[in-house]
Amino acid sequence: MPEINILVVDDENEIADLVEIYLVSDGYTVRKASSAEEGLKILEDEEIHLVLLDIMMPGMDGIQMCKKIRETSNVPIIMLSAKSSDLDKIMGLGTGADDYVTKPFNPLELTARVKSQLRRYTQLNPNNQASSGETNEIHIRSLSINKDNHKVLIDDEEIRLTPIEFDILYLLASNPGKVFSTDEIFEKVWNEKVYEANNTVMVHIRRLRGKMKEDQRQDKIISTVWGVGYKIEK
């Protein structure tokens, strides 16, 4: 198994050390930073495969750091925060985070989330699609998706998606005409039982539509079926 490097950014050393113990026991290599500035320097100098990022930090906070990371990288980001309100979750995911865990957290739950994001990001299970009858390339109107290289084109222009955004788009596009509820999207993409799926999925759909410039298109690719969910028509 290739080395997987995880960056933990948290100004509370006790929490960072605890997270490190659990991640190292699962075979990951951990780099720690006590500030956003230090974390960004590590990201610049080293190959990092996932970031665990605390929101509440002095100086540049986790929200600002997440935005900064997303300017250049699609590395998976899991936000950590002691605040559990829906608004905080939407803020965290709206900046480009892939998942959100509130403190105090169960370390086993956290490591399960890490594995889920890494599985998606590094494509450790590339054969999953073979048994489901899925095709590796999809062409719907101006949209082209290649699952092998995670390449998405709209009007022949490539758009950069995070692994979760890609999986949501691929799910909808590989089942044209089928309406998926937010709960169904969450369970199929996150491979977890539903927990506050509605806000989480809606924020990712909003980000996805933004990258696809759906607000500038008359012929929108992703349709909202009000009160039901989302679909893509051929």
PDB file of C-alpha atoms in Angstrom:
ATOM      1  CA  MET A   1       0.000   0.000   0.000  1.00  0.00           C
ATOM      2  CA  PRO A   2       1.470   3.388  -0.976  1.00  0.00           C
ATOM      3  CA  GLU A   3       2.128   5.907   1.768  1.00  0.00           C
ATOM      4  CA  ILE A   4      -0.863   8.133   2.485  1.00  0.00           C
ATOM      5  CA  ASN A   5      -0.130  11.489   4.078  1.00  0.00           C
ATOM      6  CA  ILE A   6      -2.773  13.225   6.186  1.00  0.00           C
ATOM      7  CA  LEU A   7      -2.415  16.805   7.387  1.00  0.00           C
ATOM      8  CA  VAL A   8      -4.047  17.671  10.726  1.00  0.00           C
ATOM      9  CA  VAL A   9      -4.455  21.411  11.300  1.00  0.00           C
ATOM     10  CA  ASP A  10      -5.602  22.253  14.831  1.00  0.00           C
ATOM     11  CA  ASP A  11      -4.312  24.750  17.388  1.00  0.00           C
ATOM     12  CA  GLU A  12      -5.328  22.389  20.227  1.00  0.00           C
ATOM     13  CA  ASN A  13      -2.296  20.115  20.498  1.00  0.00           C
ATOM     14  CA  GLU A  14      -4.106  17.517  22.605  1.00  0.00           C
ATOM     15  CA  ILE A  15      -6.722  16.962  19.907  1.00  0.00           C
ATOM     16  CA  ALA A  16      -4.135  16.872  17.128  1.00  0.00           C
ATOM     17  CA  ASP A  17      -2.096  14.308  19.082  1.00  0.00           C
ATOM     18  CA  LEU A  18      -5.176  12.132  19.714  1.00  0.00           C
ATOM     19  CA  VAL A  19      -6.148  12.190  16.050  1.00  0.00           C
ATOM     20  CA  GLU A  20      -2.570  11.324  15.118  1.00  0.00           C
ATOM     21  CA  ILE A  21      -2.589   8.235  17.369  1.00  0.00           C
ATOM     22  CA  TYR A  22      -5.683   6.816  15.687  1.00  0.00           C
ATOM     23  CA  LEU A  23      -4.570   7.648  12.146  1.00  0.00           C
ATOM     24  CA  VAL A  24      -1.077   6.223  12.622  1.00  0.00           C
ATOM     25  CA  SER A  25      -2.589   3.026  14.047  1.00  0.00           C
ATOM     26  CA  ASP A  26      -4.512   2.707  10.766  1.00  0.00           C
ATOM     27  CA  GLY A  27      -1.278   2.972   8.779  1.00  0.00           C
ATOM     28  CA  TYR A  28      -1.376   6.626   7.719  1.00  0.00           C
ATOM     29  CA  THR A  29       1.476   9.111   7.888  1.00  0.00           C
ATOM     30  CA  VAL A  30       0.452  12.238   9.783  1.00  0.00           C
ATOM     31  CA  ARG A  31       1.741  15.795   9.500  1.00  0.00           C
ATOM     32  CA  LYS A  32       0.527  18.319  12.062  1.00  0.00           C
ATOM     33  CA  ALA A  33       0.194  22.082  11.977  1.00  0.00           C
ATOM     34  CA  SER A  34      -0.992  24.369  14.771  1.00  0.00           C
ATOM     35  CA  SER A  35      -1.985  27.232  12.454  1.00  0.00           C
ATOM     36  CA  ALA A  36      -3.454  27.701   8.979  1.00  0.00           C
ATOM     37  CA  GLU A  37      -0.295  29.410   7.774  1.00  0.00           C
ATOM     38  CA  GLU A  38       1.844  26.455   8.869  1.00  0.00           C
ATOM     39  CA  GLY A  39      -0.625  24.049   7.268  1.00  0.00           C
ATOM     40  CA  LEU A  40      -0.570  25.871   3.929  1.00  0.00           C
ATOM     41  CA  LYS A  41       3.251  25.739   3.925  1.00  0.00           C
ATOM     42  CA  ILE A  42       3.151  21.954   4.453  1.00  0.00           C
ATOM     43  CA  LEU A  43       0.636  21.602   1.610  1.00  0.00           C
ATOM     44  CA  GLU A  44       2.928  23.603  -0.621  1.00  0.00           C
ATOM     45  CA  ASP A  45       6.042  21.583   0.202  1.00  0.00           C
ATOM     46  CA  GLU A  46       4.687  18.045   0.552  1.00  0.00           C
ATOM     47  CA  GLU A  47       2.253  15.636  -1.075  1.00  0.00           C
ATOM     48  CA  ILE A  48      -0.846  15.534   1.128  1.00  0.00           C
ATOM     49  CA  HIS A  49      -3.779  13.208   0.415  1.00  0.00           C
ATOM     50  CA  LEU A  50      -6.327  14.518   2.950  1.00  0.00           C
ATOM     51  CA  VAL A  51      -6.675  17.482   5.319  1.00  0.00           C
ATOM     52  CA  LEU A  52      -8.373  17.437   8.735  1.00  0.00           C
ATOM     53  CA  LEU A  53      -9.019  21.097   9.410  1.00  0.00           C
ATOM     54  CA  ASP A  54     -10.255  22.785  12.585  1.00  0.00           C
ATOM     55  CA  ILE A  55     -12.546  25.775  11.982  1.00  0.00           C
ATOM     56  CA  MET A  56     -11.850  27.841  15.101  1.00  0.00           C
ATOM     57  CA  MET A  57      -8.200  28.913  15.024  1.00  0.00           C
ATOM     58  CA  PRO A  58      -6.499  32.233  15.816  1.00  0.00           C
ATOM     59  CA  GLY A  59      -5.364  34.284  12.840  1.00  0.00           C
ATOM     60  CA  MET A  60      -6.519  32.649   9.611  1.00  0.00           C
ATOM     61  CA  ASP A  61      -9.376  30.324  10.556  1.00  0.00           C
ATOM     62  CA  GLY A  62     -10.334  27.014   8.975  1.00  0.00           C
ATOM     63  CA  ILE A  63     -12.962  28.558   6.687  1.00  0.00           C
ATOM     64  CA  GLN A  64     -10.395  30.917   5.179  1.00  0.00           C
ATOM     65  CA  MET A  65      -7.801  28.154   4.883  1.00  0.00           C
ATOM     66  CA  CYS A  66     -10.299  25.878   3.156  1.00  0.00           C
ATOM     67  CA  LYS A  67     -11.032  28.580   0.573  1.00  0.00           C
ATOM     68  CA  LYS A  68      -7.309  29.069   0.055  1.00  0.00           C
ATOM     69  CA  ILE A  69      -6.725  25.336  -0.487  1.00  0.00           C
ATOM     70  CA  ARG A  70      -9.568  25.159  -3.013  1.00  0.00           C
ATOM     71  CA  GLU A  71      -7.894  27.818  -5.165  1.00  0.00           C
ATOM     72  CA  THR A  72      -5.335  25.245  -6.267  1.00  0.00           C
ATOM     73  CA  SER A  73      -6.275  21.777  -4.974  1.00  0.00           C
ATOM     74  CA  ASN A  74      -9.136  19.272  -4.824  1.00  0.00           C
ATOM     75  CA  VAL A  75      -7.595  17.326  -1.918  1.00  0.00           C
ATOM     76  CA  PRO A  76     -10.341  15.997   0.407  1.00  0.00           C
ATOM     77  CA  ILE A  77     -10.996  18.290   3.388  1.00  0.00           C
ATOM     78  CA  ILE A  78     -12.830  17.232   6.557  1.00  0.00           C
ATOM     79  CA  MET A  79     -13.730  20.154   8.804  1.00  0.00           C
ATOM     80  CA  LEU A  80     -13.613  19.849  12.606  1.00  0.00           C
ATOM     81  CA  SER A  81     -15.512  22.192  14.905  1.00  0.00           C
ATOM     82  CA  ALA A  82     -17.026  22.433  18.359  1.00  0.00           C
ATOM     83  CA  LYS A  83     -20.017  24.242  16.834  1.00  0.00           C
ATOM     84  CA  SER A  84     -22.812  21.988  15.627  1.00  0.00           C
ATOM     85  CA  SER A  85     -25.442  24.337  14.208  1.00  0.00           C
ATOM     86  CA  ASP A  86     -26.673  23.800  10.654  1.00  0.00           C
ATOM     87  CA  LEU A  87     -25.377  27.243   9.697  1.00  0.00           C
ATOM     88  CA  ASP A  88     -21.850  26.286  10.676  1.00  0.00           C
ATOM     89  CA  LYS A  89     -22.127  23.060   8.674  1.00  0.00           C
ATOM     90  CA  ILE A  90     -23.316  24.906   5.580  1.00  0.00           C
ATOM     91  CA  MET A  91     -20.531  27.471   5.965  1.00  0.00           C
ATOM     92  CA  GLY A  92     -17.963  24.699   6.213  1.00  0.00           C
ATOM     93  CA  LEU A  93     -19.227  22.723   3.239  1.00  0.00           C
ATOM     94  CA  GLY A  94     -19.913  25.879   1.236  1.00  0.00           C
ATOM     95  CA  THR A  95     -16.237  26.800   1.251  1.00  0.00           C
ATOM     96  CA  GLY A  96     -15.311  23.536  -0.445  1.00  0.00           C
ATOM     97  CA  ALA A  97     -15.039  21.038   2.410  1.00  0.00           C
ATOM     98  CA  ASP A  98     -16.042  17.443   1.656  1.00  0.00           C
ATOM     99  CA  ASP A  99     -17.284  16.478   5.107  1.00  0.00           C
ATOM    100  CA  TYR A 100     -17.839  17.880   8.576  1.00  0.00           C
ATOM    101  CA  VAL A 101     -17.328  16.348  12.044  1.00  0.00           C
ATOM    102  CA  THR A 102     -18.259  18.081  15.309  1.00  0.00           C
ATOM    103  CA  LYS A 103     -16.259  17.957  18.524  1.00  0.00           C
ATOM    104  CA  PRO A 104     -16.226  15.990  20.720  1.00  0.00           C
ATOM    105  CA  PHE A 105     -16.082  13.241  18.105  1.00  0.00           C
ATOM    106  CA  ASN A 106     -15.751   9.491  18.273  1.00  0.00           C
ATOM    107  CA  PRO A 107     -12.237   8.767  16.916  1.00  0.00           C
ATOM    108  CA  LEU A 108     -13.507   5.604  15.219  1.00  0.00           C
ATOM    109  CA  GLU A 109     -16.172   7.619  13.409  1.00  0.00           C
ATOM    110  CA  LEU A 110     -13.550  10.136  12.340  1.00  0.00           C
ATOM    111  CA  THR A 111     -11.225   7.460  10.955  1.00  0.00           C
ATOM    112  CA  ALA A 112     -14.194   5.900   9.112  1.00  0.00           C
ATOM    113  CA  ARG A 113     -14.882   9.265   7.465  1.00  0.00           C
ATOM    114  CA  VAL A 114     -11.203   9.550   6.561  1.00  0.00           C
ATOM    115  CA  LYS A 115     -11.229   6.124   4.924  1.00  0.00           C
ATOM    116  CA  SER A 116     -14.373   6.996   2.992  1.00  0.00           C
ATOM    117  CA  GLN A 117     -12.875  10.188   1.579  1.00  0.00           C
ATOM    118  CA  LEU A 118      -9.527   8.564   0.761  1.00  0.00           C
ATOM    119  CA  ARG A 119     -11.241   5.653  -0.950  1.00  0.00           C
ATOM    120  CA  ARG A 120     -12.982   8.102  -3.219  1.00  0.00           C
ATOM    121  CA  TYR A 121      -9.969  10.360  -3.772  1.00  0.00           C
ATOM    122  CA  THR A 122      -7.354   7.708  -4.490  1.00  0.00           C
ATOM    123  CA  GLN A 123      -9.796   5.348  -6.260  1.00  0.00           C
ATOM    124  CA  LEU A 124      -8.673   2.395  -4.177  1.00  0.00           C
ATOM    125  CA  ASN A 125     -11.744   0.445  -5.379  1.00  0.00           C
ATOM    126  CA  PRO A 126     -11.685   0.997  -9.148  1.00  0.00           C
ATOM    127  CA  ASN A 127     -13.489  -2.304  -9.808  1.00  0.00           C
ATOM    128  CA  ASN A 128     -16.695  -1.363  -8.029  1.00  0.00           C
ATOM    129  CA  GLN A 129     -18.223  -0.104 -11.244  1.00  0.00           C
ATOM    130  CA  ALA A 130     -17.751  -3.375 -13.133  1.00  0.00           C
ATOM    131  CA  SER A 131     -20.347  -5.309 -11.173  1.00  0.00           C
ATOM    132  CA  SER A 132     -22.973  -2.584 -11.408  1.00  0.00           C
ATOM    133  CA  GLY A 133     -23.084  -2.472 -15.188  1.00  0.00           C
ATOM    134  CA  GLU A 134     -21.966   1.159 -15.308  1.00  0.00           C
ATOM    135  CA  THR A 135     -20.179   2.548 -18.312  1.00  0.00           C
ATOM    136  CA  ASN A 136     -16.928   4.438 -17.894  1.00  0.00           C
ATOM    137  CA  GLU A 137     -17.927   7.232 -20.282  1.00  0.00           C
ATOM    138  CA  ILE A 138     -21.174   9.158 -20.350  1.00  0.00           C
ATOM    139  CA  HIS A 139     -22.275  11.737 -22.927  1.00  0.00           C
ATOM    140  CA  ILE A 140     -25.432  13.725 -22.258  1.00  0.00           C
ATOM    141  CA  ARG A 141     -26.006  16.780 -24.402  1.00  0.00           C
ATOM    142  CA  SER A 142     -23.049  19.123 -23.724  1.00  0.00           C
ATOM    143  CA  LEU A 143     -21.813  17.013 -20.789  1.00  0.00           C
ATOM    144  CA  SER A 144     -19.077  14.374 -21.061  1.00  0.00           C
ATOM    145  CA  ILE A 145     -17.867  12.319 -18.090  1.00  0.00           C
ATOM    146  CA  ASN A 146     -14.981   9.855 -18.023  1.00  0.00           C
ATOM    147  CA  LYS A 147     -14.926   7.788 -14.832  1.00  0.00           C
ATOM    148  CA  ASP A 148     -11.468   6.310 -15.451  1.00  0.00           C
ATOM    149  CA  ASN A 149      -9.671   9.660 -15.292  1.00  0.00           C
ATOM    150  CA  HIS A 150     -12.393  11.664 -13.474  1.00  0.00           C
ATOM    151  CA  LYS A 151     -12.507  14.131 -16.364  1.00  0.00           C
ATOM    152  CA  VAL A 152     -15.630  16.221 -16.909  1.00  0.00           C
ATOM    153  CA  LEU A 153     -16.233  18.385 -19.961  1.00  0.00           C
ATOM    154  CA  ILE A 154     -19.070  20.823 -20.567  1.00  0.00           C
ATOM    155  CA  ASP A 155     -19.194  22.352 -24.049  1.00  0.00           C
ATOM    156  CA  ASP A 156     -15.704  20.863 -24.524  1.00  0.00           C
ATOM    157  CA  GLU A 157     -14.392  22.856 -21.545  1.00  0.00           C
ATOM    158  CA  GLU A 158     -12.955  20.876 -18.637  1.00  0.00           C
ATOM    159  CA  ILE A 159     -14.264  21.643 -15.150  1.00  0.00           C
ATOM    160  CA  ARG A 160     -12.434  20.668 -11.971  1.00  0.00           C
ATOM    161  CA  LEU A 161     -14.552  18.830  -9.423  1.00  0.00           C
ATOM    162  CA  THR A 162     -13.820  17.448  -5.991  1.00  0.00           C
ATOM    163  CA  PRO A 163     -14.242  13.661  -5.696  1.00  0.00           C
ATOM    164  CA  ILE A 164     -17.652  14.050  -4.004  1.00  0.00           C
ATOM    165  CA  GLU A 165     -18.893  16.511  -6.619  1.00  0.00           C
ATOM    166  CA  PHE A 166     -17.774  14.090  -9.334  1.00  0.00           C
ATOM    167  CA  ASP A 167     -19.550  11.159  -7.702  1.00  0.00           C
ATOM    168  CA  ILE A 168     -22.807  13.098  -7.366  1.00  0.00           C
ATOM    169  CA  LEU A 169     -22.680  14.147 -11.012  1.00  0.00           C
ATOM    170  CA  TYR A 170     -21.773  10.627 -12.152  1.00  0.00           C
ATOM    171  CA  LEU A 171     -24.612   9.111 -10.117  1.00  0.00           C
ATOM    172  CA  LEU A 172     -27.199  11.407 -11.709  1.00  0.00           C
ATOM    173  CA  ALA A 173     -25.760  11.151 -15.229  1.00  0.00           C
ATOM    174  CA  SER A 174     -25.490   7.348 -15.143  1.00  0.00           C
ATOM    175  CA  ASN A 175     -29.210   7.127 -14.317  1.00  0.00           C
ATOM    176  CA  PRO A 176     -30.769   9.611 -16.777  1.00  0.00           C
ATOM    177  CA  GLY A 177     -34.354  10.535 -15.981  1.00  0.00           C
ATOM    178  CA  LYS A 178     -34.267   8.998 -12.497  1.00  0.00           C
ATOM    179  CA  VAL A 179     -35.015  11.358  -9.628  1.00  0.00           C
ATOM    180  CA  PHE A 180     -32.774  10.917  -6.567  1.00  0.00           C
ATOM    181  CA  SER A 181     -33.795  12.322  -3.207  1.00  0.00           C
ATOM    182  CA  THR A 182     -31.155  13.961  -1.030  1.00  0.00           C
ATOM    183  CA  ASP A 183     -31.229  10.911   1.244  1.00  0.00           C
ATOM    184  CA  GLU A 184     -30.607   8.556  -1.706  1.00  0.00           C
ATOM    185  CA  ILE A 185     -27.753  10.695  -3.001  1.00  0.00           C
ATOM    186  CA  PHE A 186     -26.164  10.800   0.440  1.00  0.00           C
ATOM    187  CA  GLU A 187     -26.389   7.043   0.995  1.00  0.00           C
ATOM    188  CA  LYS A 188     -25.038   6.185  -2.471  1.00  0.00           C
ATOM    189  CA  VAL A 189     -22.246   8.779  -2.626  1.00  0.00           C
ATOM    190  CA  TRP A 190     -21.115   8.853   0.997  1.00  0.00           C
ATOM    191  CA  ASN A 191     -21.800   5.121   1.509  1.00  0.00           C
ATOM    192  CA  GLU A 192     -23.145   5.887   4.968  1.00  0.00           C
ATOM    193  CA  LYS A 193     -26.488   5.931   6.689  1.00  0.00           C
ATOM    194  CA  VAL A 194     -28.265   9.246   6.449  1.00  0.00           C
ATOM    195  CA  TYR A 195     -27.303  11.960   8.916  1.00  0.00           C
ATOM    196  CA  GLU A 196     -28.442  15.509   8.172  1.00  0.00           C
ATOM    197  CA  ALA A 197     -28.228  14.597   4.495  1.00  0.00           C
ATOM    198  CA  ASN A 198     -30.497  17.343   3.209  1.00  0.00           C
ATOM    199  CA  ASN A 199     -28.232  20.340   3.898  1.00  0.00           C
ATOM    200  CA  THR A 200     -25.049  18.435   3.075  1.00  0.00           C
ATOM    201  CA  VAL A 201     -26.269  17.278  -0.338  1.00  0.00           C
ATOM    202  CA  MET A 202     -27.852  20.620  -1.233  1.00  0.00           C
ATOM    203  CA  VAL A 203     -24.620  22.485  -0.529  1.00  0.00           C
ATOM    204  CA  HIS A 204     -22.631  20.110  -2.746  1.00  0.00           C
ATOM    205  CA  ILE A 205     -25.236  20.359  -5.520  1.00  0.00           C
ATOM    206  CA  ARG A 206     -25.052  24.159  -5.286  1.00  0.00           C
ATOM    207  CA  ARG A 207     -21.262  24.066  -5.575  1.00  0.00           C
ATOM    208  CA  LEU A 208     -21.468  21.632  -8.473  1.00  0.00           C
ATOM    209  CA  ARG A 209     -23.952  23.842 -10.328  1.00  0.00           C
ATOM    210  CA  GLY A 210     -21.711  26.843  -9.735  1.00  0.00           C
ATOM    211  CA  LYS A 211     -18.716  25.134 -11.317  1.00  0.00           C
ATOM    212  CA  MET A 212     -20.902  24.014 -14.229  1.00  0.00           C
ATOM    213  CA  LYS A 213     -22.113  27.640 -14.652  1.00  0.00           C
ATOM    214  CA  GLU A 214     -25.696  26.432 -14.605  1.00  0.00           C
ATOM    215  CA  ASP A 215     -26.973  29.940 -13.845  1.00  0.00           C
ATOM    216  CA  GLN A 216     -25.680  31.031 -17.258  1.00  0.00           C
ATOM    217  CA  ARG A 217     -27.329  28.187 -19.175  1.00  0.00           C
ATOM    218  CA  GLN A 218     -30.861  28.037 -20.576  1.00  0.00           C
ATOM    219  CA  ASP A 219     -30.516  24.274 -21.063  1.00  0.00           C
ATOM    220  CA  LYS A 220     -29.656  23.295 -17.482  1.00  0.00           C
ATOM    221  CA  ILE A 221     -28.067  19.879 -16.991  1.00  0.00           C
ATOM    222  CA  ILE A 222     -29.129  19.206 -13.381  1.00  0.00           C
ATOM    223  CA  SER A 223     -32.880  19.590 -12.810  1.00  0.00           C
ATOM    224  CA  THR A 224     -34.546  20.111  -9.453  1.00  0.00           C
ATOM    225  CA  VAL A 225     -37.791  18.220  -8.921  1.00  0.00           C
ATOM    226  CA  TRP A 226     -39.296  20.305  -6.130  1.00  0.00           C
ATOM    227  CA  GLY A 227     -40.123  18.354  -3.023  1.00  0.00           C
ATOM    228  CA  VAL A 228     -38.535  15.201  -4.461  1.00  0.00           C
ATOM    229  CA  GLY A 229     -34.876  15.604  -5.460  1.00  0.00           C
ATOM    230  CA  TYR A 230     -32.566  15.973  -8.457  1.00  0.00           C
ATOM    231  CA  LYS A 231     -32.174  14.382 -11.883  1.00  0.00           C
ATOM    232  CA  ILE A 232     -30.369  14.669 -15.222  1.00  0.00           C
ATOM    233  CA  GLU A 233     -32.387  14.138 -18.398  1.00  0.00           C
ATOM    234  CA  LYS A 234     -30.840  12.931 -21.654  1.00  0.00           C
TER     235      LYS A 234
END
